[in-house]
C-alpha atoms as a PDB file:
ATOM      1  CA  MET A   1      95.309  98.442 133.410  1.00  0.00           C
ATOM      2  CA  GLU A   2      91.798  97.125 133.163  1.00  0.00           C
ATOM      3  CA  VAL A   3      88.595  99.927 132.354  1.00  0.00           C
ATOM      4  CA  ALA A   4      85.899  99.213 135.195  1.00  0.00           C
ATOM      5  CA  GLY A   5      83.010 100.766 135.767  1.00  0.00           C
ATOM      6  CA  PRO A   6      80.241 102.573 132.836  1.00  0.00           C
ATOM      7  CA  ALA A   7      82.699 103.374 130.661  1.00  0.00           C
ATOM      8  CA  ALA A   8      83.788  99.276 129.943  1.00  0.00           C
ATOM      9  CA  GLY A   9      80.232  98.852 128.546  1.00  0.00           C
ATOM     10  CA  GLY A  10      80.151 102.091 126.224  1.00  0.00           C
ATOM     11  CA  PHE A  11      83.857 100.098 124.641  1.00  0.00           C
ATOM     12  CA  MET A  12      82.291  96.906 124.563  1.00  0.00           C
ATOM     13  CA  ILE A  13      79.437  98.068 122.352  1.00  0.00           C
ATOM     14  CA  LEU A  14      81.790  99.866 121.081  1.00  0.00           C
ATOM     15  CA  TRP A  15      83.484  97.314 120.327  1.00  0.00           C
ATOM     16  CA  PHE A  16      81.147  95.063 119.121  1.00  0.00           C
ATOM     17  CA  MET A  17      79.041  97.825 116.796  1.00  0.00           C
ATOM     18  CA  ILE A  18      82.669  97.830 114.751  1.00  0.00           C
ATOM     19  CA  MET A  19      82.470  93.871 114.104  1.00  0.00           C
ATOM     20  CA  ALA A  20      79.394  94.462 112.999  1.00  0.00           C
ATOM     21  CA  ALA A  21      80.055  96.519 110.177  1.00  0.00           C
ATOM     22  CA  SER A  22      83.393  94.406 109.703  1.00  0.00           C
ATOM     23  CA  VAL A  23      81.263  91.627 109.325  1.00  0.00           C
ATOM     24  CA  ILE A  24      78.432  93.157 107.025  1.00  0.00           C
ATOM     25  CA  PHE A  25      80.977  94.810 105.232  1.00  0.00           C
ATOM     26  CA  SER A  26      83.452  91.426 104.412  1.00  0.00           C
ATOM     27  CA  LEU A  27      80.014  89.541 103.377  1.00  0.00           C
ATOM     28  CA  ALA A  28      78.805  92.285 101.366  1.00  0.00           C
ATOM     29  CA  ALA A  29      82.670  92.530  99.783  1.00  0.00           C
ATOM     30  CA  LEU A  30      82.235  88.622  99.759  1.00  0.00           C
ATOM     31  CA  ALA A  31      79.238  88.423  97.582  1.00  0.00           C
ATOM     32  CA  PHE A  32      80.231  91.520  94.930  1.00  0.00           C
ATOM     33  CA  TRP A  33      83.586  89.287  94.300  1.00  0.00           C
ATOM     34  CA  ILE A  34      81.102  86.270  93.539  1.00  0.00           C
ATOM     35  CA  TRP A  35      78.880  88.342  91.229  1.00  0.00           C
ATOM     36  CA  MET A  36      81.618  89.599  89.485  1.00  0.00           C
ATOM     37  CA  LEU A  37      84.070  86.854  89.022  1.00  0.00           C
ATOM     38  CA  VAL A  38      80.722  84.545  88.036  1.00  0.00           C
ATOM     39  CA  ASP A  39      79.601  87.454  85.381  1.00  0.00           C
ATOM     40  CA  CYS A  40      82.948  87.914  83.559  1.00  0.00           C
ATOM     41  CA  LEU A  41      82.621  83.206  83.862  1.00  0.00           C
ATOM     42  CA  GLN A  42      79.855  83.696  81.949  1.00  0.00           C
ATOM     43  CA  ASN A  43      79.692  87.241  79.543  1.00  0.00           C
ATOM     44  CA  GLU A  44      82.953  87.489  78.853  1.00  0.00           C
ATOM     45  CA  ALA A  45      83.739  86.533  75.180  1.00  0.00           C
ATOM     46  CA  SER A  46      86.522  83.844  74.745  1.00  0.00           C
ATOM     47  CA  GLU A  47      88.269  84.483  71.992  1.00  0.00           C
ATOM     48  CA  GLY A  48      91.697  86.460  72.614  1.00  0.00           C
ATOM     49  CA  ASN A  49      93.186  86.408  76.472  1.00  0.00           C
ATOM     50  CA  ASP A  50      90.584  89.276  77.995  1.00  0.00           C
ATOM     51  CA  LYS A  51      88.502  86.542  80.164  1.00  0.00           C
ATOM     52  CA  ILE A  52      92.134  84.914  81.104  1.00  0.00           C
ATOM     53  CA  ILE A  53      93.610  87.734  82.434  1.00  0.00           C
ATOM     54  CA  TRP A  54      89.935  89.919  83.961  1.00  0.00           C
ATOM     55  CA  VAL A  55      89.483  86.217  85.764  1.00  0.00           C
ATOM     56  CA  LEU A  56      93.295  86.369  86.906  1.00  0.00           C
ATOM     57  CA  VAL A  57      92.464  89.959  88.008  1.00  0.00           C
ATOM     58  CA  ILE A  58      89.564  89.769  89.368  1.00  0.00           C
ATOM     59  CA  VAL A  59      90.892  86.765  91.501  1.00  0.00           C
ATOM     60  CA  LEU A  60      94.306  87.639  92.858  1.00  0.00           C
ATOM     61  CA  THR A  61      93.909  91.112  93.493  1.00  0.00           C
ATOM     62  CA  ASN A  62      89.722  89.788  95.535  1.00  0.00           C
ATOM     63  CA  TRP A  63      87.057  92.985  95.719  1.00  0.00           C
ATOM     64  CA  ILE A  64      89.430  95.620  94.251  1.00  0.00           C
ATOM     65  CA  GLY A  65      89.530  93.468  91.384  1.00  0.00           C
ATOM     66  CA  ALA A  66      85.996  93.176  91.356  1.00  0.00           C
ATOM     67  CA  LEU A  67      85.895  96.632  91.288  1.00  0.00           C
ATOM     68  CA  ILE A  68      87.798  97.813  88.827  1.00  0.00           C
ATOM     69  CA  TYR A  69      85.910  94.644  86.703  1.00  0.00           C
ATOM     70  CA  TYR A  70      82.679  96.251  87.337  1.00  0.00           C
ATOM     71  CA  PHE A  71      83.551  99.995  86.536  1.00  0.00           C
ATOM     72  CA  VAL A  72      85.695  99.102  83.878  1.00  0.00           C
ATOM     73  CA  ARG A  73      85.172  95.927  81.140  1.00  0.00           C
ATOM     74  CA  ARG A  74      81.808  95.475  82.518  1.00  0.00           C
ATOM     75  CA  PRO A  75      80.223  99.180  80.779  1.00  0.00           C
ATOM     76  CA  GLN A  76      81.813  98.447  77.877  1.00  0.00           C
ATOM     77  CA  ARG A  77      80.792  94.847  77.253  1.00  0.00           C
ATOM     78  CA  ARG A  78      77.438  96.165  78.468  1.00  0.00           C
ATOM     79  CA  GLN A  79      77.750  98.881  75.611  1.00  0.00           C
ATOM     80  CA  GLY A  80      78.482  96.012  72.936  1.00  0.00           C
ATOM     81  CA  PRO A  81      81.517  96.360  69.955  1.00  0.00           C
ATOM     82  CA  ARG A  82      82.005  99.541  68.518  1.00  0.00           C
ATOM     83  CA  HIS A  83      81.692  99.831  64.607  1.00  0.00           C
ATOM     84  CA  TYR A  84      83.205 102.156  62.536  1.00  0.00           C
ATOM     85  CA  HIS A  85      81.772 102.856  58.777  1.00  0.00           C
ATOM     86  CA  PRO A  86      83.653 105.144  56.517  1.00  0.00           C
ATOM     87  CA  GLY A  87      82.650 108.206  56.301  1.00  0.00           C
ATOM     88  CA  SER A  88      81.228 107.964  59.948  1.00  0.00           C
ATOM     89  CA  PRO A  89      82.679 110.924  62.292  1.00  0.00           C
ATOM     90  CA  PRO A  90      85.397 109.251  64.518  1.00  0.00           C
ATOM     91  CA  LEU A  91      83.843 107.768  68.215  1.00  0.00           C
END
């Protein structure tokens, strides 16, 4: 069954818009993934296995792992270590 007439033009425009949105989303996800991978490699502490584990999470789960890193680990690292001082209230 072939679509002909004005409906074919509307379908082609819709198809083009969906493809363009897919390409834009894919490029944005790739750029975000690379940014988080570089951020992890450059700024994550090298002691212990934290850096290796986060790199594996980012690489193996792609942009979802980058989102997890961005919302879970990056804010913790940017705040700095929390120190407990005797006599102070718990954090």
